[in-house]
PDB file of C-alpha atoms in Angstrom:
ATOM      1  CA  MET A1165     -56.317 -12.131 -20.878  1.00 67.00           C
ATOM      2  CA  LYS A1166     -54.224 -15.193 -21.700  1.00 73.00           C
ATOM      3  CA  ASP A1167     -52.862 -17.696 -19.157  1.00 72.00           C
ATOM      4  CA  LEU A1168     -49.077 -17.761 -19.571  1.00 67.00           C
ATOM      5  CA  GLY A1169     -48.618 -20.823 -17.353  1.00 75.00           C
ATOM      6  CA  ASN A1170     -46.555 -21.132 -14.201  1.00 77.00           C
ATOM      7  CA  LEU A1171     -44.309 -18.175 -13.378  1.00 76.00           C
ATOM      8  CA  LYS A1172     -40.629 -19.169 -13.615  1.00 78.00           C
ATOM      9  CA  TYR A1173     -38.756 -15.888 -13.928  1.00 74.00           C
ATOM     10  CA  PHE A1174     -39.734 -12.331 -12.990  1.00 74.00           C
ATOM     11  CA  LEU A1175     -37.657  -9.149 -12.526  1.00 73.00           C
ATOM     12  CA  GLY A1176     -34.394 -11.083 -12.288  1.00 72.00           C
ATOM     13  CA  ILE A1177     -35.703 -13.633  -9.802  1.00 79.00           C
ATOM     14  CA  GLU A1178     -36.155 -17.318 -10.619  1.00 83.00           C
ATOM     15  CA  ILE A1179     -39.275 -18.841  -9.105  1.00 82.00           C
ATOM     16  CA  ALA A1180     -39.886 -22.520  -8.438  1.00 81.00           C
ATOM     17  CA  ARG A1181     -42.682 -24.075  -6.470  1.00 80.00           C
ATOM     18  CA  ASN A1182     -43.704 -27.432  -5.175  1.00 80.00           C
ATOM     19  CA  LYS A1183     -46.586 -28.543  -2.991  1.00 83.00           C
ATOM     20  CA  TYR A1184     -44.761 -27.378   0.167  1.00 85.00           C
ATOM     21  CA  CYS A1185     -43.241 -24.013  -0.703  1.00 82.00           C
ATOM     22  CA  ILE A1186     -42.278 -21.356  -3.221  1.00 81.00           C
ATOM     23  CA  MET A1187     -38.529 -20.839  -3.733  1.00 80.00           C
ATOM     24  CA  LEU A1188     -36.948 -17.625  -4.988  1.00 81.00           C
ATOM     25  CA  SER A1189     -33.407 -17.399  -6.339  1.00 81.00           C
ATOM     26  CA  GLN A1190     -31.169 -14.868  -8.034  1.00 77.00           C
ATOM     27  CA  ARG A1191     -28.907 -17.586  -9.458  1.00 75.00           C
ATOM     28  CA  LYS A1192     -29.438 -16.538 -13.089  1.00 72.00           C
ATOM     29  CA  TYR A1193     -28.666 -12.918 -12.195  1.00 70.00           C
ATOM     30  CA  ASP A1194     -25.554 -14.067 -10.294  1.00 68.00           C
ATOM     31  CA  MET A1195     -24.394 -16.169 -13.220  1.00 68.00           C
ATOM     32  CA  ASP A1196     -24.836 -13.241 -15.627  1.00 67.00           C
ATOM     33  CA  LEU A1197     -22.944 -10.976 -13.243  1.00 61.00           C
ATOM     34  CA  LEU A1198     -20.109 -13.442 -12.835  1.00 58.00           C
ATOM     35  CA  THR A1199     -19.601 -13.785 -16.588  1.00 58.00           C
ATOM     36  CA  LYS A1200     -18.966 -10.022 -16.813  1.00 58.00           C
ATOM     37  CA  THR A1201     -16.124  -9.835 -14.265  1.00 54.00           C
ATOM     38  CA  GLY A1202     -12.445  -9.893 -15.020  1.00 49.00           C
ATOM     39  CA  SER A1203     -12.409  -7.919 -18.271  1.00 51.00           C
ATOM     40  CA  ILE A1204      -8.940  -6.833 -19.359  1.00 52.00           C
ATOM     41  CA  THR A1205     -10.126  -4.426 -22.056  1.00 59.00           C
ATOM     42  CA  ASP A1206     -10.221  -1.328 -19.835  1.00 60.00           C
ATOM     43  CA  ARG A1207      -7.644  -2.341 -17.180  1.00 65.00           C
ATOM     44  CA  ARG A1208      -9.944  -1.386 -14.317  1.00 70.00           C
ATOM     45  CA  SER A1209     -10.069  -3.818 -11.429  1.00 75.00           C
ATOM     46  CA  THR A1210     -13.236  -5.485 -10.210  1.00 77.00           C
ATOM     47  CA  SER A1211     -13.885  -5.497  -6.466  1.00 77.00           C
ATOM     48  CA  GLY A1212     -16.221  -7.915  -4.810  1.00 80.00           C
ATOM     49  CA  TYR A1213     -17.386  -9.166  -1.465  1.00 83.00           C
ATOM     50  CA  PHE A1214     -19.942 -11.330   0.288  1.00 83.00           C
ATOM     51  CA  THR A1215     -21.355 -10.484   3.713  1.00 85.00           C
ATOM     52  CA  PHE A1216     -22.728 -13.053   6.111  1.00 84.00           C
ATOM     53  CA  VAL A1217     -24.801 -12.649   9.270  1.00 85.00           C
ATOM     54  CA  GLY A1218     -24.943 -15.700  11.499  1.00 83.00           C
ATOM     55  CA  GLY A1219     -23.357 -17.786   8.737  1.00 81.00           C
ATOM     56  CA  ASN A1220     -26.061 -16.758   6.253  1.00 82.00           C
ATOM     57  CA  LEU A1221     -25.298 -14.877   3.050  1.00 82.00           C
ATOM     58  CA  VAL A1222     -27.180 -11.565   3.184  1.00 84.00           C
ATOM     59  CA  THR A1223     -25.481  -9.242   0.685  1.00 84.00           C
ATOM     60  CA  TRP A1224     -22.940  -9.438  -2.084  1.00 82.00           C
ATOM     61  CA  ARG A1225     -21.433  -7.072  -4.593  1.00 82.00           C
ATOM     62  CA  SER A1226     -19.210  -7.117  -7.615  1.00 77.00           C
ATOM     63  CA  LYS A1227     -18.278  -3.735  -9.044  1.00 77.00           C
ATOM     64  CA  LYS A1228     -15.795  -2.542 -11.575  1.00 76.00           C
ATOM     65  CA  GLN A1229     -13.752   0.249 -10.005  1.00 71.00           C
ATOM     66  CA  ASN A1230     -14.269   3.737 -11.403  1.00 69.00           C
ATOM     67  CA  VAL A1231     -10.578   4.383 -12.025  1.00 66.00           C
ATOM     68  CA  VAL A1232      -7.520   2.474 -13.161  1.00 66.00           C
ATOM     69  CA  THR A1233      -5.319   1.786 -10.136  1.00 64.00           C
ATOM     70  CA  CYS A1234      -1.552   1.926 -10.150  1.00 63.00           C
ATOM     71  CA  SER A1235      -1.037  -1.338  -8.253  1.00 67.00           C
ATOM     72  CA  SER A1236      -2.911  -4.468  -7.268  1.00 69.00           C
ATOM     73  CA  ALA A1237      -2.520  -3.447  -3.607  1.00 73.00           C
ATOM     74  CA  GLU A1238      -4.279  -0.154  -4.337  1.00 75.00           C
ATOM     75  CA  ALA A1239      -7.112  -1.983  -6.126  1.00 75.00           C
ATOM     76  CA  GLU A1240      -7.485  -4.465  -3.244  1.00 78.00           C
ATOM     77  CA  TYR A1241      -7.423  -1.654  -0.700  1.00 77.00           C
ATOM     78  CA  LYS A1242     -10.214   0.196  -2.508  1.00 78.00           C
ATOM     79  CA  GLY A1243     -12.206  -3.049  -2.507  1.00 80.00           C
ATOM     80  CA  MET A1244     -11.509  -3.492   1.191  1.00 83.00           C
ATOM     81  CA  ALA A1245     -12.879  -0.001   1.874  1.00 84.00           C
ATOM     82  CA  GLN A1246     -16.100  -0.915   0.030  1.00 85.00           C
ATOM     83  CA  GLY A1247     -16.400  -4.022   2.200  1.00 86.00           C
ATOM     84  CA  VAL A1248     -15.881  -1.977   5.368  1.00 89.00           C
ATOM     85  CA  TYR A1249     -18.642   0.446   4.330  1.00 89.00           C
ATOM     86  CA  GLU A1250     -20.978  -2.530   3.819  1.00 89.00           C
ATOM     87  CA  LEU A1251     -20.093  -4.012   7.222  1.00 90.00           C
ATOM     88  CA  LEU A1252     -20.753  -0.676   8.920  1.00 91.00           C
ATOM     89  CA  TRP A1253     -24.103  -0.387   7.173  1.00 90.00           C
ATOM     90  CA  LEU A1254     -25.068  -3.904   8.304  1.00 90.00           C
ATOM     91  CA  ARG A1255     -23.908  -3.139  11.833  1.00 90.00           C
ATOM     92  CA  SER A1256     -26.103  -0.020  11.882  1.00 91.00           C
ATOM     93  CA  LEU A1257     -29.075  -1.929  10.463  1.00 90.00           C
ATOM     94  CA  LEU A1258     -28.758  -4.714  13.044  1.00 90.00           C
ATOM     95  CA  LYS A1259     -28.360  -2.153  15.846  1.00 91.00           C
ATOM     96  CA  SER A1260     -31.572  -0.414  14.752  1.00 92.00           C
ATOM     97  CA  MET A1261     -33.311  -3.808  15.043  1.00 91.00           C
ATOM     98  CA  GLY A1262     -32.043  -4.265  18.604  1.00 92.00           C
ATOM     99  CA  PHE A1263     -29.017  -6.503  17.983  1.00 89.00           C
ATOM    100  CA  LYS A1264     -25.833  -5.447  19.728  1.00 84.00           C
ATOM    101  CA  GLN A1265     -22.532  -6.255  18.052  1.00 80.00           C
ATOM    102  CA  GLU A1266     -20.201  -7.352  20.833  1.00 83.00           C
ATOM    103  CA  TRP A1267     -17.128  -8.245  18.813  1.00 86.00           C
ATOM    104  CA  SER A1268     -15.191  -7.040  15.808  1.00 88.00           C
ATOM    105  CA  MET A1269     -16.572  -7.895  12.382  1.00 88.00           C
ATOM    106  CA  PRO A1270     -14.107  -9.874  10.254  1.00 86.00           C
ATOM    107  CA  LEU A1271     -13.378  -8.884   6.669  1.00 85.00           C
ATOM    108  CA  HIS A1272     -11.343 -11.717   5.170  1.00 84.00           C
ATOM    109  CA  CYS A1273      -8.543 -10.650   2.856  1.00 81.00           C
ATOM    110  CA  ASP A1274      -6.174 -12.822   0.814  1.00 80.00           C
ATOM    111  CA  ASN A1275      -3.547 -10.108   0.252  1.00 78.00           C
ATOM    112  CA  THR A1276      -1.034  -9.874   3.112  1.00 81.00           C
ATOM    113  CA  ALA A1277       0.371  -6.564   1.809  1.00 79.00           C
ATOM    114  CA  VAL A1278      -3.072  -4.964   2.029  1.00 77.00           C
ATOM    115  CA  VAL A1279      -3.659  -6.293   5.554  1.00 81.00           C
ATOM    116  CA  GLU A1280      -0.258  -4.889   6.622  1.00 81.00           C
ATOM    117  CA  ILE A1281      -1.040  -1.516   5.028  1.00 79.00           C
ATOM    118  CA  ALA A1282      -4.365  -1.415   6.909  1.00 80.00           C
ATOM    119  CA  HIS A1283      -2.563  -1.938  10.221  1.00 78.00           C
ATOM    120  CA  ASN A1284       0.273   0.483   9.461  1.00 77.00           C
ATOM    121  CA  PRO A1285      -0.877   3.900   8.201  1.00 64.00           C
ATOM    122  CA  VAL A1286       2.650   4.912   7.196  1.00 68.00           C
ATOM    123  CA  GLN A1287       2.504   6.175   3.630  1.00 58.00           C
ATOM    124  CA  HIS A1288       3.640   3.493   1.179  1.00 57.00           C
ATOM    125  CA  ASP A1289       4.441   3.990  -2.502  1.00 57.00           C
ATOM    126  CA  GLN A1290       1.646   1.512  -3.281  1.00 54.00           C
ATOM    127  CA  THR A1291      -0.974   3.493  -1.359  1.00 54.00           C
ATOM    128  CA  LYS A1292      -0.304   7.155  -2.001  1.00 57.00           C
ATOM    129  CA  HIS A1293      -3.601   7.350  -3.943  1.00 56.00           C
ATOM    130  CA  VAL A1294      -5.791   5.853  -1.187  1.00 62.00           C
ATOM    131  CA  GLU A1295      -4.966   8.097   1.748  1.00 64.00           C
ATOM    132  CA  ILE A1296      -8.600   8.804   2.734  1.00 64.00           C
ATOM    133  CA  ASP A1297      -9.502   5.096   2.683  1.00 72.00           C
ATOM    134  CA  ASN A1298      -6.320   4.377   4.643  1.00 71.00           C
ATOM    135  CA  HIS A1299      -7.259   6.709   7.518  1.00 75.00           C
ATOM    136  CA  PHE A1300     -10.885   5.536   7.522  1.00 79.00           C
ATOM    137  CA  ILE A1301      -9.937   1.843   7.690  1.00 82.00           C
ATOM    138  CA  LYS A1302      -7.224   2.421  10.316  1.00 82.00           C
ATOM    139  CA  GLU A1303      -9.734   4.277  12.505  1.00 85.00           C
ATOM    140  CA  LYS A1304     -12.191   1.335  12.358  1.00 86.00           C
ATOM    141  CA  LEU A1305      -9.364  -1.098  13.178  1.00 86.00           C
ATOM    142  CA  ASP A1306      -8.250   0.997  16.155  1.00 88.00           C
ATOM    143  CA  ASP A1307     -11.850   1.183  17.426  1.00 89.00           C
ATOM    144  CA  ARG A1308     -12.035  -2.640  17.131  1.00 88.00           C
ATOM    145  CA  ILE A1309     -15.102  -2.417  14.919  1.00 87.00           C
ATOM    146  CA  ILE A1310     -13.481  -4.502  12.196  1.00 85.00           C
ATOM    147  CA  LEU A1311     -10.594  -6.927  11.897  1.00 85.00           C
ATOM    148  CA  PHE A1312      -8.827  -8.433   8.909  1.00 82.00           C
ATOM    149  CA  PRO A1313      -8.082 -12.135   9.276  1.00 82.00           C
ATOM    150  CA  PHE A1314      -5.966 -13.483   6.436  1.00 81.00           C
ATOM    151  CA  VAL A1315      -7.631 -16.091   4.237  1.00 82.00           C
ATOM    152  CA  HIS A1316      -5.677 -18.112   1.697  1.00 81.00           C
ATOM    153  CA  SER A1317      -6.517 -17.408  -1.949  1.00 76.00           C
ATOM    154  CA  LYS A1318      -7.629 -21.008  -2.433  1.00 77.00           C
ATOM    155  CA  VAL A1319     -10.590 -20.471  -0.096  1.00 78.00           C
ATOM    156  CA  GLN A1320     -11.361 -16.806  -0.834  1.00 79.00           C
ATOM    157  CA  LEU A1321     -15.043 -16.842  -1.831  1.00 79.00           C
ATOM    158  CA  ALA A1322     -14.989 -13.316  -3.282  1.00 79.00           C
ATOM    159  CA  ASP A1323     -12.642 -14.426  -6.082  1.00 77.00           C
ATOM    160  CA  ILE A1324     -15.617 -15.698  -8.082  1.00 77.00           C
ATOM    161  CA  LEU A1325     -16.861 -12.093  -8.167  1.00 77.00           C
ATOM    162  CA  THR A1326     -13.595 -10.543  -9.298  1.00 73.00           C
ATOM    163  CA  LYS A1327     -11.680 -12.905 -11.579  1.00 73.00           C
ATOM    164  CA  PHE A1328     -11.868 -16.006 -13.670  1.00 73.00           C
ATOM    165  CA  VAL A1329     -11.571 -19.148 -11.555  1.00 74.00           C
ATOM    166  CA  SER A1330     -11.519 -22.827 -12.422  1.00 78.00           C
ATOM    167  CA  SER A1331     -14.846 -24.586 -12.845  1.00 79.00           C
ATOM    168  CA  ARG A1332     -14.110 -26.599  -9.693  1.00 81.00           C
ATOM    169  CA  ALA A1333     -13.438 -23.461  -7.615  1.00 80.00           C
ATOM    170  CA  PHE A1334     -16.577 -21.895  -9.091  1.00 77.00           C
ATOM    171  CA  SER A1335     -18.697 -24.923  -8.175  1.00 79.00           C
ATOM    172  CA  ASP A1336     -17.144 -25.188  -4.689  1.00 81.00           C
ATOM    173  CA  SER A1337     -17.909 -21.513  -4.060  1.00 80.00           C
ATOM    174  CA  HIS A1338     -21.523 -21.980  -5.097  1.00 77.00           C
ATOM    175  CA  ASP A1339     -21.833 -24.846  -2.632  1.00 78.00           C
ATOM    176  CA  LYS A1340     -20.332 -22.764   0.205  1.00 80.00           C
ATOM    177  CA  LEU A1341     -22.646 -19.850  -0.598  1.00 79.00           C
ATOM    178  CA  GLY A1342     -25.714 -22.076  -0.757  1.00 77.00           C
ATOM    179  CA  ILE A1343     -26.454 -21.132  -4.373  1.00 75.00           C
ATOM    180  CA  GLN A1344     -28.533 -23.855  -5.997  1.00 72.00           C
ATOM    181  CA  ASP A1345     -30.182 -24.357  -9.359  1.00 73.00           C
ATOM    182  CA  LEU A1346     -33.885 -24.400  -8.528  1.00 70.00           C
ATOM    183  CA  TYR A1347     -34.663 -26.519 -11.567  1.00 71.00           C
ATOM    184  CA  ALA A1348     -31.874 -29.090 -11.206  1.00 72.00           C
ATOM    185  CA  PRO A1349     -33.240 -32.610 -10.733  1.00 70.00           C
ATOM    186  CA  THR A1350     -32.989 -33.753  -7.113  1.00 64.00           C
TER     187      THR A1350
END
């Protein structure tokens, strides 16, 4: 058997070590994922979200939607539904570990039309194709399980998962998410 040296990358995880600890990172995977978002060749939207528990990033997702949507509001609403499913899963997981959620979980959205649609289940021309998601989301709002605070597009972290952003916005988002290059000189 041959010694291949120090392990630096394995199964999509970067590995760095020093005399105090071993650090694991999915930065390379994230960077590869981010370069694939925002394709205009098939006209399908990309949805994305980050979830935090106690201010710590615990899950994230970027996924091209299965169908072409008729409006940007419809695409955002489908993405919002995916985020709600993730929040409910996290809530259930934390409950099974003995943590009680005492307040509504925020899902930040930068589209005021989508937030208004979520609060008003009246059928809109923009949402006739998302009726099931509409009733599901409205039910969770009414039960005060979730809430949708508006966040300005300039500070919407999920944009780096769904569209091309400036290099400054990309770098700022990495800082806010705590994503670091393990091999960058310190």
